[in-house]
mmCIF file with all atom_site columns, C-alpha atoms in Angstrom:
data_model
loop_
_atom_site.group_PDB
_atom_site.id
_atom_site.type_symbol
_atom_site.label_atom_id
_atom_site.label_alt_id
_atom_site.label_comp_id
_atom_site.label_asym_id
_atom_site.label_entity_id
_atom_site.label_seq_id
_atom_site.pdbx_PDB_ins_code
_atom_site.Cartn_x
_atom_site.Cartn_y
_atom_site.Cartn_z
_atom_site.occupancy
_atom_site.B_iso_or_equiv
_atom_site.pdbx_formal_charge
_atom_site.auth_seq_id
_atom_site.auth_comp_id
_atom_site.auth_asym_id
_atom_site.auth_atom_id
_atom_site.pdbx_PDB_model_num
ATOM 1   C CA . ALA A 1 1   ? 0.000   0.000    0.000   1.00 0.00 ? 1   ALA A CA 1
ATOM 2   C CA . MET A 1 2   ? 1.130   3.576    -0.628  1.00 0.00 ? 2   MET A CA 1
ATOM 3   C CA . TYR A 1 3   ? 0.076   6.483    1.600   1.00 0.00 ? 3   TYR A CA 1
ATOM 4   C CA . TYR A 1 4   ? 0.217   10.220   0.838   1.00 0.00 ? 4   TYR A CA 1
ATOM 5   C CA . THR A 1 5   ? -0.166  13.384   2.929   1.00 0.00 ? 5   THR A CA 1
ATOM 6   C CA . ASP A 1 6   ? -2.710  14.664   0.391   1.00 0.00 ? 6   ASP A CA 1
ATOM 7   C CA . PRO A 1 7   ? -5.363  12.738   -1.552  1.00 0.00 ? 7   PRO A CA 1
ATOM 8   C CA . ARG A 1 8   ? -3.960  11.936   -5.008  1.00 0.00 ? 8   ARG A CA 1
ATOM 9   C CA . THR A 1 9   ? -3.279  9.104    -7.465  1.00 0.00 ? 9   THR A CA 1
ATOM 10  C CA . PRO A 1 10  ? 0.146   7.437    -7.881  1.00 0.00 ? 10  PRO A CA 1
ATOM 11  C CA . THR A 1 11  ? 2.602   8.948    -10.277 1.00 0.00 ? 11  THR A CA 1
ATOM 12  C CA . ALA A 1 12  ? 3.936   6.993    -13.237 1.00 0.00 ? 12  ALA A CA 1
ATOM 13  C CA . ALA A 1 13  ? 7.110   6.169    -11.314 1.00 0.00 ? 13  ALA A CA 1
ATOM 14  C CA . GLU A 1 14  ? 5.098   4.984    -8.343  1.00 0.00 ? 14  GLU A CA 1
ATOM 15  C CA . LYS A 1 15  ? 2.962   2.806    -10.624 1.00 0.00 ? 15  LYS A CA 1
ATOM 16  C CA . ASP A 1 16  ? 6.132   1.213    -11.981 1.00 0.00 ? 16  ASP A CA 1
ATOM 17  C CA . LEU A 1 17  ? 7.329   0.665    -8.413  1.00 0.00 ? 17  LEU A CA 1
ATOM 18  C CA . ILE A 1 18  ? 3.982   -0.942   -7.511  1.00 0.00 ? 18  ILE A CA 1
ATOM 19  C CA . GLU A 1 19  ? 4.200   -3.255   -10.528 1.00 0.00 ? 19  GLU A CA 1
ATOM 20  C CA . ILE A 1 20  ? 7.809   -4.216   -9.798  1.00 0.00 ? 20  ILE A CA 1
ATOM 21  C CA . THR A 1 21  ? 7.030   -4.799   -6.125  1.00 0.00 ? 21  THR A CA 1
ATOM 22  C CA . GLY A 1 22  ? 3.918   -6.838   -6.976  1.00 0.00 ? 22  GLY A CA 1
ATOM 23  C CA . ASN A 1 23  ? 5.840   -9.022   -9.418  1.00 0.00 ? 23  ASN A CA 1
ATOM 24  C CA . LEU A 1 24  ? 8.600   -9.498   -6.855  1.00 0.00 ? 24  LEU A CA 1
ATOM 25  C CA . ALA A 1 25  ? 6.074   -10.473  -4.175  1.00 0.00 ? 25  ALA A CA 1
ATOM 26  C CA . ALA A 1 26  ? 4.409   -12.920  -6.603  1.00 0.00 ? 26  ALA A CA 1
ATOM 27  C CA . MET A 1 27  ? 7.787   -14.488  -7.358  1.00 0.00 ? 27  MET A CA 1
ATOM 28  C CA . VAL A 1 28  ? 8.584   -14.829  -3.646  1.00 0.00 ? 28  VAL A CA 1
ATOM 29  C CA . ILE A 1 29  ? 5.189   -16.391  -2.934  1.00 0.00 ? 29  ILE A CA 1
ATOM 30  C CA . GLN A 1 30  ? 5.523   -18.759  -5.896  1.00 0.00 ? 30  GLN A CA 1
ATOM 31  C CA . ARG A 1 31  ? 9.013   -19.803  -4.855  1.00 0.00 ? 31  ARG A CA 1
ATOM 32  C CA . HIS A 1 32  ? 7.768   -20.390  -1.336  1.00 0.00 ? 32  HIS A CA 1
ATOM 33  C CA . ARG A 1 33  ? 4.977   -22.589  -2.675  1.00 0.00 ? 33  ARG A CA 1
ATOM 34  C CA . ASP A 1 34  ? 7.429   -24.391  -4.961  1.00 0.00 ? 34  ASP A CA 1
ATOM 35  C CA . ALA A 1 35  ? 9.710   -25.027  -1.981  1.00 0.00 ? 35  ALA A CA 1
ATOM 36  C CA . GLU A 1 36  ? 6.787   -26.445  -0.009  1.00 0.00 ? 36  GLU A CA 1
ATOM 37  C CA . ASP A 1 37  ? 5.792   -28.654  -2.955  1.00 0.00 ? 37  ASP A CA 1
ATOM 38  C CA . LEU A 1 38  ? 9.397   -29.772  -3.370  1.00 0.00 ? 38  LEU A CA 1
ATOM 39  C CA . HIS A 1 39  ? 9.643   -30.598  0.316   1.00 0.00 ? 39  HIS A CA 1
ATOM 40  C CA . ALA A 1 40  ? 6.399   -32.589  0.130   1.00 0.00 ? 40  ALA A CA 1
ATOM 41  C CA . SER A 1 41  ? 7.614   -34.348  -3.025  1.00 0.00 ? 41  SER A CA 1
ATOM 42  C CA . ALA A 1 42  ? 10.926  -35.189  -1.370  1.00 0.00 ? 42  ALA A CA 1
ATOM 43  C CA . ALA A 1 43  ? 9.100   -36.625  1.632   1.00 0.00 ? 43  ALA A CA 1
ATOM 44  C CA . ARG A 1 44  ? 6.825   -38.630  -0.672  1.00 0.00 ? 44  ARG A CA 1
ATOM 45  C CA . TYR A 1 45  ? 9.839   -39.815  -2.665  1.00 0.00 ? 45  TYR A CA 1
ATOM 46  C CA . ARG A 1 46  ? 11.566  -40.985  0.518   1.00 0.00 ? 46  ARG A CA 1
ATOM 47  C CA . GLN A 1 47  ? 8.381   -42.787  1.547   1.00 0.00 ? 47  GLN A CA 1
ATOM 48  C CA . LEU A 1 48  ? 8.071   -44.427  -1.857  1.00 0.00 ? 48  LEU A CA 1
ATOM 49  C CA . ALA A 1 49  ? 11.755  -45.382  -1.802  1.00 0.00 ? 49  ALA A CA 1
ATOM 50  C CA . THR A 1 50  ? 11.289  -46.995  1.605   1.00 0.00 ? 50  THR A CA 1
ATOM 51  C CA . GLU A 1 51  ? 8.174   -48.830  0.450   1.00 0.00 ? 51  GLU A CA 1
ATOM 52  C CA . LEU A 1 52  ? 9.961   -49.962  -2.713  1.00 0.00 ? 52  LEU A CA 1
ATOM 53  C CA . GLN A 1 53  ? 12.898  -51.230  -0.696  1.00 0.00 ? 53  GLN A CA 1
ATOM 54  C CA . LEU A 1 54  ? 10.561  -53.173  1.598   1.00 0.00 ? 54  LEU A CA 1
ATOM 55  C CA . ALA A 1 55  ? 8.669   -54.570  -1.387  1.00 0.00 ? 55  ALA A CA 1
ATOM 56  C CA . ARG A 1 56  ? 11.920  -55.642  -3.032  1.00 0.00 ? 56  ARG A CA 1
ATOM 57  C CA . GLY A 1 57  ? 12.978  -57.307  0.203   1.00 0.00 ? 57  GLY A CA 1
ATOM 58  C CA . ASP A 1 58  ? 9.663   -59.173  0.382   1.00 0.00 ? 58  ASP A CA 1
ATOM 59  C CA . LEU A 1 59  ? 9.917   -60.193  -3.272  1.00 0.00 ? 59  LEU A CA 1
ATOM 60  C CA . GLN A 1 60  ? 13.493  -61.377  -2.806  1.00 0.00 ? 60  GLN A CA 1
ATOM 61  C CA . ALA A 1 61  ? 12.486  -63.428  0.246   1.00 0.00 ? 61  ALA A CA 1
ATOM 62  C CA . ILE A 1 62  ? 9.624   -65.000  -1.707  1.00 0.00 ? 62  ILE A CA 1
ATOM 63  C CA . LEU A 1 63  ? 11.782  -65.800  -4.742  1.00 0.00 ? 63  LEU A CA 1
ATOM 64  C CA . ASP A 1 64  ? 14.546  -67.227  -2.562  1.00 0.00 ? 64  ASP A CA 1
ATOM 65  C CA . ASN A 1 65  ? 12.122  -69.576  -0.816  1.00 0.00 ? 65  ASN A CA 1
ATOM 66  C CA . VAL A 1 66  ? 10.170  -70.733  -3.861  1.00 0.00 ? 66  VAL A CA 1
ATOM 67  C CA . PRO A 1 67  ? 11.089  -74.393  -4.590  1.00 0.00 ? 67  PRO A CA 1
ATOM 68  C CA . ALA A 1 68  ? 12.281  -73.528  -8.101  1.00 0.00 ? 68  ALA A CA 1
ATOM 69  C CA . ARG A 1 69  ? 15.376  -72.150  -9.776  1.00 0.00 ? 69  ARG A CA 1
ATOM 70  C CA . ILE A 1 70  ? 14.400  -68.725  -11.127 1.00 0.00 ? 70  ILE A CA 1
ATOM 71  C CA . THR A 1 71  ? 16.581  -66.673  -13.472 1.00 0.00 ? 71  THR A CA 1
ATOM 72  C CA . SER A 1 72  ? 16.081  -63.615  -15.682 1.00 0.00 ? 72  SER A CA 1
ATOM 73  C CA . TRP A 1 73  ? 17.956  -62.947  -18.939 1.00 0.00 ? 73  TRP A CA 1
ATOM 74  C CA . ASP A 1 74  ? 18.105  -60.006  -21.330 1.00 0.00 ? 74  ASP A CA 1
ATOM 75  C CA . ALA A 1 75  ? 17.759  -60.102  -25.123 1.00 0.00 ? 75  ALA A CA 1
ATOM 76  C CA . ALA A 1 76  ? 21.466  -60.955  -25.464 1.00 0.00 ? 76  ALA A CA 1
ATOM 77  C CA . SER A 1 77  ? 21.047  -63.943  -23.086 1.00 0.00 ? 77  SER A CA 1
ATOM 78  C CA . LEU A 1 78  ? 22.966  -62.164  -20.325 1.00 0.00 ? 78  LEU A CA 1
ATOM 79  C CA . ASN A 1 79  ? 21.823  -62.844  -16.777 1.00 0.00 ? 79  ASN A CA 1
ATOM 80  C CA . SER A 1 80  ? 20.123  -60.075  -14.831 1.00 0.00 ? 80  SER A CA 1
ATOM 81  C CA . PHE A 1 81  ? 18.793  -62.016  -11.836 1.00 0.00 ? 81  PHE A CA 1
ATOM 82  C CA . ALA A 1 82  ? 19.059  -65.406  -10.114 1.00 0.00 ? 82  ALA A CA 1
ATOM 83  C CA . ASN A 1 83  ? 17.358  -66.534  -6.917  1.00 0.00 ? 83  ASN A CA 1
ATOM 84  C CA . ARG A 1 84  ? 19.047  -68.472  -4.124  1.00 0.00 ? 84  ARG A CA 1
ATOM 85  C CA . LEU A 1 85  ? 18.366  -71.944  -5.552  1.00 0.00 ? 85  LEU A CA 1
ATOM 86  C CA . ALA A 1 86  ? 19.631  -70.932  -8.986  1.00 0.00 ? 86  ALA A CA 1
ATOM 87  C CA . MET A 1 87  ? 22.857  -69.498  -7.576  1.00 0.00 ? 87  MET A CA 1
ATOM 88  C CA . ALA A 1 88  ? 23.383  -72.650  -5.523  1.00 0.00 ? 88  ALA A CA 1
ATOM 89  C CA . GLU A 1 89  ? 22.747  -74.762  -8.630  1.00 0.00 ? 89  GLU A CA 1
ATOM 90  C CA . PHE A 1 90  ? 25.324  -72.870  -10.695 1.00 0.00 ? 90  PHE A CA 1
ATOM 91  C CA . ASP A 1 91  ? 27.689  -72.413  -7.721  1.00 0.00 ? 91  ASP A CA 1
ATOM 92  C CA . MET A 1 92  ? 27.820  -68.632  -8.163  1.00 0.00 ? 92  MET A CA 1
ATOM 93  C CA . ASN A 1 93  ? 26.874  -65.623  -6.081  1.00 0.00 ? 93  ASN A CA 1
ATOM 94  C CA . ALA A 1 94  ? 24.937  -62.595  -7.344  1.00 0.00 ? 94  ALA A CA 1
ATOM 95  C CA . SER A 1 95  ? 28.029  -60.623  -8.346  1.00 0.00 ? 95  SER A CA 1
ATOM 96  C CA . GLU A 1 96  ? 29.410  -63.593  -10.287 1.00 0.00 ? 96  GLU A CA 1
ATOM 97  C CA . ILE A 1 97  ? 26.282  -64.626  -12.195 1.00 0.00 ? 97  ILE A CA 1
ATOM 98  C CA . VAL A 1 98  ? 24.764  -61.243  -13.146 1.00 0.00 ? 98  VAL A CA 1
ATOM 99  C CA . GLY A 1 99  ? 25.998  -60.071  -16.529 1.00 0.00 ? 99  GLY A CA 1
ATOM 100 C CA . LYS A 1 100 ? 27.262  -63.482  -17.648 1.00 0.00 ? 100 LYS A CA 1
ATOM 101 C CA . HIS A 1 101 ? 26.065  -65.200  -20.812 1.00 0.00 ? 101 HIS A CA 1
ATOM 102 C CA . VAL A 1 102 ? 23.870  -68.248  -20.352 1.00 0.00 ? 102 VAL A CA 1
ATOM 103 C CA . ARG A 1 103 ? 26.567  -70.420  -21.941 1.00 0.00 ? 103 ARG A CA 1
ATOM 104 C CA . GLU A 1 104 ? 29.027  -69.429  -19.177 1.00 0.00 ? 104 GLU A CA 1
ATOM 105 C CA . VAL A 1 105 ? 26.450  -70.011  -16.474 1.00 0.00 ? 105 VAL A CA 1
ATOM 106 C CA . MET A 1 106 ? 24.965  -73.337  -17.611 1.00 0.00 ? 106 MET A CA 1
ATOM 107 C CA . GLY A 1 107 ? 27.963  -74.924  -19.260 1.00 0.00 ? 107 GLY A CA 1
ATOM 108 C CA . GLU A 1 108 ? 28.312  -76.064  -22.858 1.00 0.00 ? 108 GLU A CA 1
ATOM 109 C CA . VAL A 1 109 ? 26.261  -79.285  -22.616 1.00 0.00 ? 109 VAL A CA 1
ATOM 110 C CA . GLN A 1 110 ? 23.203  -77.810  -20.890 1.00 0.00 ? 110 GLN A CA 1
ATOM 111 C CA . TYR A 1 111 ? 23.425  -74.674  -23.017 1.00 0.00 ? 111 TYR A CA 1
ATOM 112 C CA . CYS A 1 112 ? 23.244  -76.690  -26.250 1.00 0.00 ? 112 CYS A CA 1
ATOM 113 C CA . GLU A 1 113 ? 20.152  -78.482  -24.929 1.00 0.00 ? 113 GLU A CA 1
ATOM 114 C CA . ALA A 1 114 ? 18.480  -75.256  -23.777 1.00 0.00 ? 114 ALA A CA 1
ATOM 115 C CA . LYS A 1 115 ? 19.481  -73.061  -26.739 1.00 0.00 ? 115 LYS A CA 1
ATOM 116 C CA . PRO A 1 116 ? 16.471  -73.860  -29.002 1.00 0.00 ? 116 PRO A CA 1
ATOM 117 C CA . TYR A 1 117 ? 14.058  -73.076  -26.155 1.00 0.00 ? 117 TYR A CA 1
ATOM 118 C CA . PHE A 1 118 ? 15.907  -69.850  -25.302 1.00 0.00 ? 118 PHE A CA 1
ATOM 119 C CA . GLU A 1 119 ? 15.786  -68.687  -28.906 1.00 0.00 ? 119 GLU A CA 1
ATOM 120 C CA . ALA A 1 120 ? 12.081  -69.511  -29.224 1.00 0.00 ? 120 ALA A CA 1
ATOM 121 C CA . ALA A 1 121 ? 11.285  -67.631  -26.000 1.00 0.00 ? 121 ALA A CA 1
ATOM 122 C CA . LEU A 1 122 ? 13.272  -64.606  -27.177 1.00 0.00 ? 122 LEU A CA 1
ATOM 123 C CA . ALA A 1 123 ? 11.189  -64.778  -30.355 1.00 0.00 ? 123 ALA A CA 1
ATOM 124 C CA . GLY A 1 124 ? 8.058   -64.419  -28.220 1.00 0.00 ? 124 GLY A CA 1
ATOM 125 C CA . GLU A 1 125 ? 6.935   -68.044  -27.744 1.00 0.00 ? 125 GLU A CA 1
ATOM 126 C CA . GLU A 1 126 ? 6.528   -69.610  -24.283 1.00 0.00 ? 126 GLU A CA 1
ATOM 127 C CA . GLN A 1 127 ? 8.522   -72.822  -24.024 1.00 0.00 ? 127 GLN A CA 1
ATOM 128 C CA . SER A 1 128 ? 8.686   -75.773  -21.622 1.00 0.00 ? 128 SER A CA 1
ATOM 129 C CA . HIS A 1 129 ? 10.660  -79.007  -21.592 1.00 0.00 ? 129 HIS A CA 1
ATOM 130 C CA . GLU A 1 130 ? 12.046  -81.698  -19.315 1.00 0.00 ? 130 GLU A CA 1
ATOM 131 C CA . GLN A 1 131 ? 15.719  -81.477  -18.497 1.00 0.00 ? 131 GLN A CA 1
ATOM 132 C CA . ILE A 1 132 ? 17.799  -84.465  -17.362 1.00 0.00 ? 132 ILE A CA 1
ATOM 133 C CA . GLU A 1 133 ? 20.829  -83.602  -15.252 1.00 0.00 ? 133 GLU A CA 1
ATOM 134 C CA . PRO A 1 134 ? 23.401  -86.307  -14.310 1.00 0.00 ? 134 PRO A CA 1
ATOM 135 C CA . GLN A 1 135 ? 24.485  -86.108  -10.665 1.00 0.00 ? 135 GLN A CA 1
ATOM 136 C CA . ALA A 1 136 ? 27.884  -86.790  -9.074  1.00 0.00 ? 136 ALA A CA 1
ATOM 137 C CA . ASP A 1 137 ? 26.617  -90.021  -7.465  1.00 0.00 ? 137 ASP A CA 1
ATOM 138 C CA . GLY A 1 138 ? 25.584  -91.425  -10.845 1.00 0.00 ? 138 GLY A CA 1
ATOM 139 C CA . SER A 1 139 ? 21.882  -90.739  -10.413 1.00 0.00 ? 139 SER A CA 1
ATOM 140 C CA . GLN A 1 140 ? 19.809  -88.428  -12.597 1.00 0.00 ? 140 GLN A CA 1
ATOM 141 C CA . ARG A 1 141 ? 17.791  -85.388  -11.661 1.00 0.00 ? 141 ARG A CA 1
ATOM 142 C CA . TYR A 1 142 ? 14.738  -84.454  -13.693 1.00 0.00 ? 142 TYR A CA 1
ATOM 143 C CA . SER A 1 143 ? 13.606  -80.839  -13.934 1.00 0.00 ? 143 SER A CA 1
ATOM 144 C CA . TYR A 1 144 ? 10.588  -79.224  -15.570 1.00 0.00 ? 144 TYR A CA 1
ATOM 145 C CA . VAL A 1 145 ? 11.851  -76.005  -17.199 1.00 0.00 ? 145 VAL A CA 1
ATOM 146 C CA . ALA A 1 146 ? 9.680   -73.155  -18.499 1.00 0.00 ? 146 ALA A CA 1
ATOM 147 C CA . HIS A 1 147 ? 10.930  -70.143  -20.472 1.00 0.00 ? 147 HIS A CA 1
ATOM 148 C CA . ILE A 1 148 ? 8.618   -67.105  -20.459 1.00 0.00 ? 148 ILE A CA 1
ATOM 149 C CA . PRO A 1 149 ? 9.233   -64.107  -22.766 1.00 0.00 ? 149 PRO A CA 1
ATOM 150 C CA . LYS A 1 150 ? 9.883   -60.824  -20.921 1.00 0.00 ? 150 LYS A CA 1
ATOM 151 C CA . ARG A 1 151 ? 8.077   -57.962  -22.656 1.00 0.00 ? 151 ARG A CA 1
ATOM 152 C CA . ARG A 1 152 ? 8.277   -54.203  -22.384 1.00 0.00 ? 152 ARG A CA 1
ATOM 153 C CA . ASP A 1 153 ? 5.920   -51.954  -24.362 1.00 0.00 ? 153 ASP A CA 1
ATOM 154 C CA . GLY A 1 154 ? 4.948   -54.987  -26.436 1.00 0.00 ? 154 GLY A CA 1
ATOM 155 C CA . ALA A 1 155 ? 8.527   -55.873  -27.415 1.00 0.00 ? 155 ALA A CA 1
ATOM 156 C CA . VAL A 1 156 ? 10.424  -58.923  -26.128 1.00 0.00 ? 156 VAL A CA 1
ATOM 157 C CA . VAL A 1 157 ? 13.407  -57.692  -24.110 1.00 0.00 ? 157 VAL A CA 1
ATOM 158 C CA . GLY A 1 158 ? 14.469  -60.984  -22.534 1.00 0.00 ? 158 GLY A CA 1
ATOM 159 C CA . LEU A 1 159 ? 13.049  -64.016  -20.799 1.00 0.00 ? 159 LEU A CA 1
ATOM 160 C CA . TYR A 1 160 ? 12.393  -65.592  -17.418 1.00 0.00 ? 160 TYR A CA 1
ATOM 161 C CA . SER A 1 161 ? 13.373  -69.198  -16.720 1.00 0.00 ? 161 SER A CA 1
ATOM 162 C CA . PHE A 1 162 ? 11.725  -71.374  -14.081 1.00 0.00 ? 162 PHE A CA 1
ATOM 163 C CA . ALA A 1 163 ? 13.169  -74.823  -13.327 1.00 0.00 ? 163 ALA A CA 1
ATOM 164 C CA . THR A 1 164 ? 11.367  -77.142  -10.879 1.00 0.00 ? 164 THR A CA 1
ATOM 165 C CA . ASP A 1 165 ? 12.876  -80.394  -9.600  1.00 0.00 ? 165 ASP A CA 1
ATOM 166 C CA . VAL A 1 166 ? 10.419  -83.200  -10.440 1.00 0.00 ? 166 VAL A CA 1
ATOM 167 C CA . THR A 1 167 ? 12.721  -86.127  -9.620  1.00 0.00 ? 167 THR A CA 1
ATOM 168 C CA . GLU A 1 168 ? 10.666  -87.236  -6.614  1.00 0.00 ? 168 GLU A CA 1
ATOM 169 C CA . VAL A 1 169 ? 7.454   -86.997  -8.621  1.00 0.00 ? 169 VAL A CA 1
ATOM 170 C CA . ARG A 1 170 ? 8.932   -89.155  -11.379 1.00 0.00 ? 170 ARG A CA 1
ATOM 171 C CA . ASN A 1 171 ? 10.262  -91.623  -8.811  1.00 0.00 ? 171 ASN A CA 1
ATOM 172 C CA . SER A 1 172 ? 6.818   -91.770  -7.206  1.00 0.00 ? 172 SER A CA 1
ATOM 173 C CA . TYR A 1 173 ? 5.240   -92.500  -10.587 1.00 0.00 ? 173 TYR A CA 1
ATOM 174 C CA . GLN A 1 174 ? 7.849   -95.192  -11.174 1.00 0.00 ? 174 GLN A CA 1
ATOM 175 C CA . ARG A 1 175 ? 7.118   -96.777  -7.795  1.00 0.00 ? 175 ARG A CA 1
ATOM 176 C CA . ILE A 1 176 ? 3.401   -96.688  -8.591  1.00 0.00 ? 176 ILE A CA 1
ATOM 177 C CA . ARG A 1 177 ? 4.042   -98.376  -11.931 1.00 0.00 ? 177 ARG A CA 1
ATOM 178 C CA . GLU A 1 178 ? 6.170   -101.035 -10.248 1.00 0.00 ? 178 GLU A CA 1
ATOM 179 C CA . LEU A 1 179 ? 3.477   -101.589 -7.621  1.00 0.00 ? 179 LEU A CA 1
ATOM 180 C CA . LEU A 1 180 ? 0.822   -101.948 -10.321 1.00 0.00 ? 180 LEU A CA 1
ATOM 181 C CA . GLN A 1 181 ? 3.059   -104.421 -12.111 1.00 0.00 ? 181 GLN A CA 1
ATOM 182 C CA . ARG A 1 182 ? 3.479   -106.465 -8.924  1.00 0.00 ? 182 ARG A CA 1
ATOM 183 C CA . ILE A 1 183 ? -0.280  -106.378 -8.342  1.00 0.00 ? 183 ILE A CA 1
ATOM 184 C CA . GLU A 1 184 ? -0.838  -107.616 -11.888 1.00 0.00 ? 184 GLU A CA 1
ATOM 185 C CA . THR A 1 185 ? 1.746   -110.362 -11.354 1.00 0.00 ? 185 THR A CA 1
ATOM 186 C CA . VAL A 1 186 ? 0.089   -111.453 -8.100  1.00 0.00 ? 186 VAL A CA 1
ATOM 187 C CA . ARG A 1 187 ? -3.309  -111.378 -9.804  1.00 0.00 ? 187 ARG A CA 1
ATOM 188 C CA . GLU A 1 188 ? -2.006  -113.544 -12.646 1.00 0.00 ? 188 GLU A CA 1
ATOM 189 C CA . ASP A 1 189 ? -0.386  -115.975 -10.189 1.00 0.00 ? 189 ASP A CA 1
ATOM 190 C CA . GLU A 1 190 ? -3.656  -116.177 -8.280  1.00 0.00 ? 190 GLU A CA 1
ATOM 191 C CA . ARG A 1 191 ? -5.551  -116.771 -11.504 1.00 0.00 ? 191 ARG A CA 1
ATOM 192 C CA . ARG A 1 192 ? -3.196  -119.632 -12.414 1.00 0.00 ? 192 ARG A CA 1
ATOM 193 C CA . SER A 1 193 ? -3.459  -121.041 -8.886  1.00 0.00 ? 193 SER A CA 1
ATOM 194 C CA . VAL A 1 194 ? -7.244  -121.064 -9.042  1.00 0.00 ? 194 VAL A CA 1
ATOM 195 C CA . ALA A 1 195 ? -7.153  -122.650 -12.489 1.00 0.00 ? 195 ALA A CA 1
ATOM 196 C CA . LYS A 1 196 ? -4.787  -125.325 -11.180 1.00 0.00 ? 196 LYS A CA 1
ATOM 197 C CA . ASP A 1 197 ? -7.010  -126.015 -8.200  1.00 0.00 ? 197 ASP A CA 1
ATOM 198 C CA . LEU A 1 198 ? -9.997  -126.311 -10.496 1.00 0.00 ? 198 LEU A CA 1
ATOM 199 C CA . HIS A 1 199 ? -8.141  -128.642 -12.801 1.00 0.00 ? 199 HIS A CA 1
ATOM 200 C CA . GLU A 1 200 ? -6.451  -130.833 -10.219 1.00 0.00 ? 200 GLU A CA 1
ATOM 201 C CA . GLY A 1 201 ? -9.099  -130.724 -7.511  1.00 0.00 ? 201 GLY A CA 1
ATOM 202 C CA . ILE A 1 202 ? -12.636 -130.262 -8.733  1.00 0.00 ? 202 ILE A CA 1
ATOM 203 C CA . ALA A 1 203 ? -11.926 -131.833 -12.117 1.00 0.00 ? 203 ALA A CA 1
ATOM 204 C CA . GLN A 1 204 ? -10.546 -134.949 -10.440 1.00 0.00 ? 204 GLN A CA 1
ATOM 205 C CA . ASP A 1 205 ? -13.501 -135.091 -8.060  1.00 0.00 ? 205 ASP A CA 1
ATOM 206 C CA . LEU A 1 206 ? -15.893 -134.767 -10.968 1.00 0.00 ? 206 LEU A CA 1
ATOM 207 C CA . PHE A 1 207 ? -14.053 -137.514 -12.833 1.00 0.00 ? 207 PHE A CA 1
ATOM 208 C CA . ALA A 1 208 ? -14.206 -139.817 -9.794  1.00 0.00 ? 208 ALA A CA 1
ATOM 209 C CA . LEU A 1 209 ? -17.914 -139.054 -9.419  1.00 0.00 ? 209 LEU A CA 1
ATOM 210 C CA . LYS A 1 210 ? -18.426 -139.850 -13.073 1.00 0.00 ? 210 LYS A CA 1
ATOM 211 C CA . LEU A 1 211 ? -16.735 -143.210 -12.613 1.00 0.00 ? 211 LEU A CA 1
ATOM 212 C CA . ARG A 1 212 ? -18.896 -143.903 -9.564  1.00 0.00 ? 212 ARG A CA 1
ATOM 213 C CA . VAL A 1 213 ? -22.068 -143.046 -11.460 1.00 0.00 ? 213 VAL A CA 1
ATOM 214 C CA . GLU A 1 214 ? -21.016 -145.300 -14.308 1.00 0.00 ? 214 GLU A CA 1
ATOM 215 C CA . HIS A 1 215 ? -20.294 -148.061 -11.829 1.00 0.00 ? 215 HIS A CA 1
ATOM 216 C CA . ILE A 1 216 ? -23.735 -147.646 -10.264 1.00 0.00 ? 216 ILE A CA 1
ATOM 217 C CA . HIS A 1 217 ? -25.329 -147.527 -13.659 1.00 0.00 ? 217 HIS A CA 1
ATOM 218 C CA . ALA A 1 218 ? -23.596 -150.774 -14.641 1.00 0.00 ? 218 ALA A CA 1
ATOM 219 C CA . ARG A 1 219 ? -25.156 -152.548 -11.662 1.00 0.00 ? 219 ARG A CA 1
ATOM 220 C CA . ALA A 1 220 ? -28.486 -150.812 -11.640 1.00 0.00 ? 220 ALA A CA 1
ATOM 221 C CA . ALA A 1 221 ? -30.266 -154.128 -11.672 1.00 0.00 ? 221 ALA A CA 1
ATOM 222 C CA . ASP A 1 222 ? -28.897 -155.031 -8.249  1.00 0.00 ? 222 ASP A CA 1
ATOM 223 C CA . GLN A 1 223 ? -30.806 -152.658 -5.913  1.00 0.00 ? 223 GLN A CA 1
ATOM 224 C CA . HIS A 1 224 ? -28.860 -153.766 -2.848  1.00 0.00 ? 224 HIS A CA 1
ATOM 225 C CA . HIS A 1 225 ? -25.586 -152.946 -4.555  1.00 0.00 ? 225 HIS A CA 1
ATOM 226 C CA . VAL A 1 226 ? -26.929 -149.542 -5.708  1.00 0.00 ? 226 VAL A CA 1
ATOM 227 C CA . LYS A 1 227 ? -27.939 -148.730 -2.129  1.00 0.00 ? 227 LYS A CA 1
ATOM 228 C CA . GLU A 1 228 ? -24.461 -149.631 -0.827  1.00 0.00 ? 228 GLU A CA 1
ATOM 229 C CA . ALA A 1 229 ? -22.778 -147.565 -3.552  1.00 0.00 ? 229 ALA A CA 1
ATOM 230 C CA . CYS A 1 230 ? -24.867 -144.468 -2.714  1.00 0.00 ? 230 CYS A CA 1
ATOM 231 C CA . LEU A 1 231 ? -24.102 -144.833 1.014   1.00 0.00 ? 231 LEU A CA 1
ATOM 232 C CA . GLU A 1 232 ? -20.390 -144.941 0.214   1.00 0.00 ? 232 GLU A CA 1
#
């Protein structure tokens, strides 16, 4: 506000001063509001960063405790993530496995087997197959492996791999098949045993009865003899 000793309107210079002062005040107020908004945004960013860190921790804990080997690869087949089981499988830690080509991680033999599925997944097609892995003790481990294309804005930028150990399931199926085979064997043995009993037991009894009937028939005229034969 401007005050005068006499009633009058502002001069041109005073009007310029009012305009300059008003613009300056508006700039100060706007900067103050911007500072408040920035402070609020910074607080929100810190909150979001904390929430994101917690969410990543939860996700990592989940992935590390899922009974599957989970890995993520980019379009050049370079690793970008591996969970605990996958790192244990490949005997590498996070700093060793991330950034390495799948050939270096899996080894030449497994890579050659997995290569067609990797290439198909990078082309946008979901893939799955059974993988047989020889163990140090001479046994074999069976894994069900799925390769899922990783997309961003509609374009394939890599893939996710999920490998689940199905050895126990296969062994259970094998034990069930063996049990069914034993049951079938026992059933067949029982069938043969019954057939043998019928042949050697009942058949012989029927044959003896037939002979007895023929004997009675041959002496049918002698009623006393027939009576004795029936009592026997």
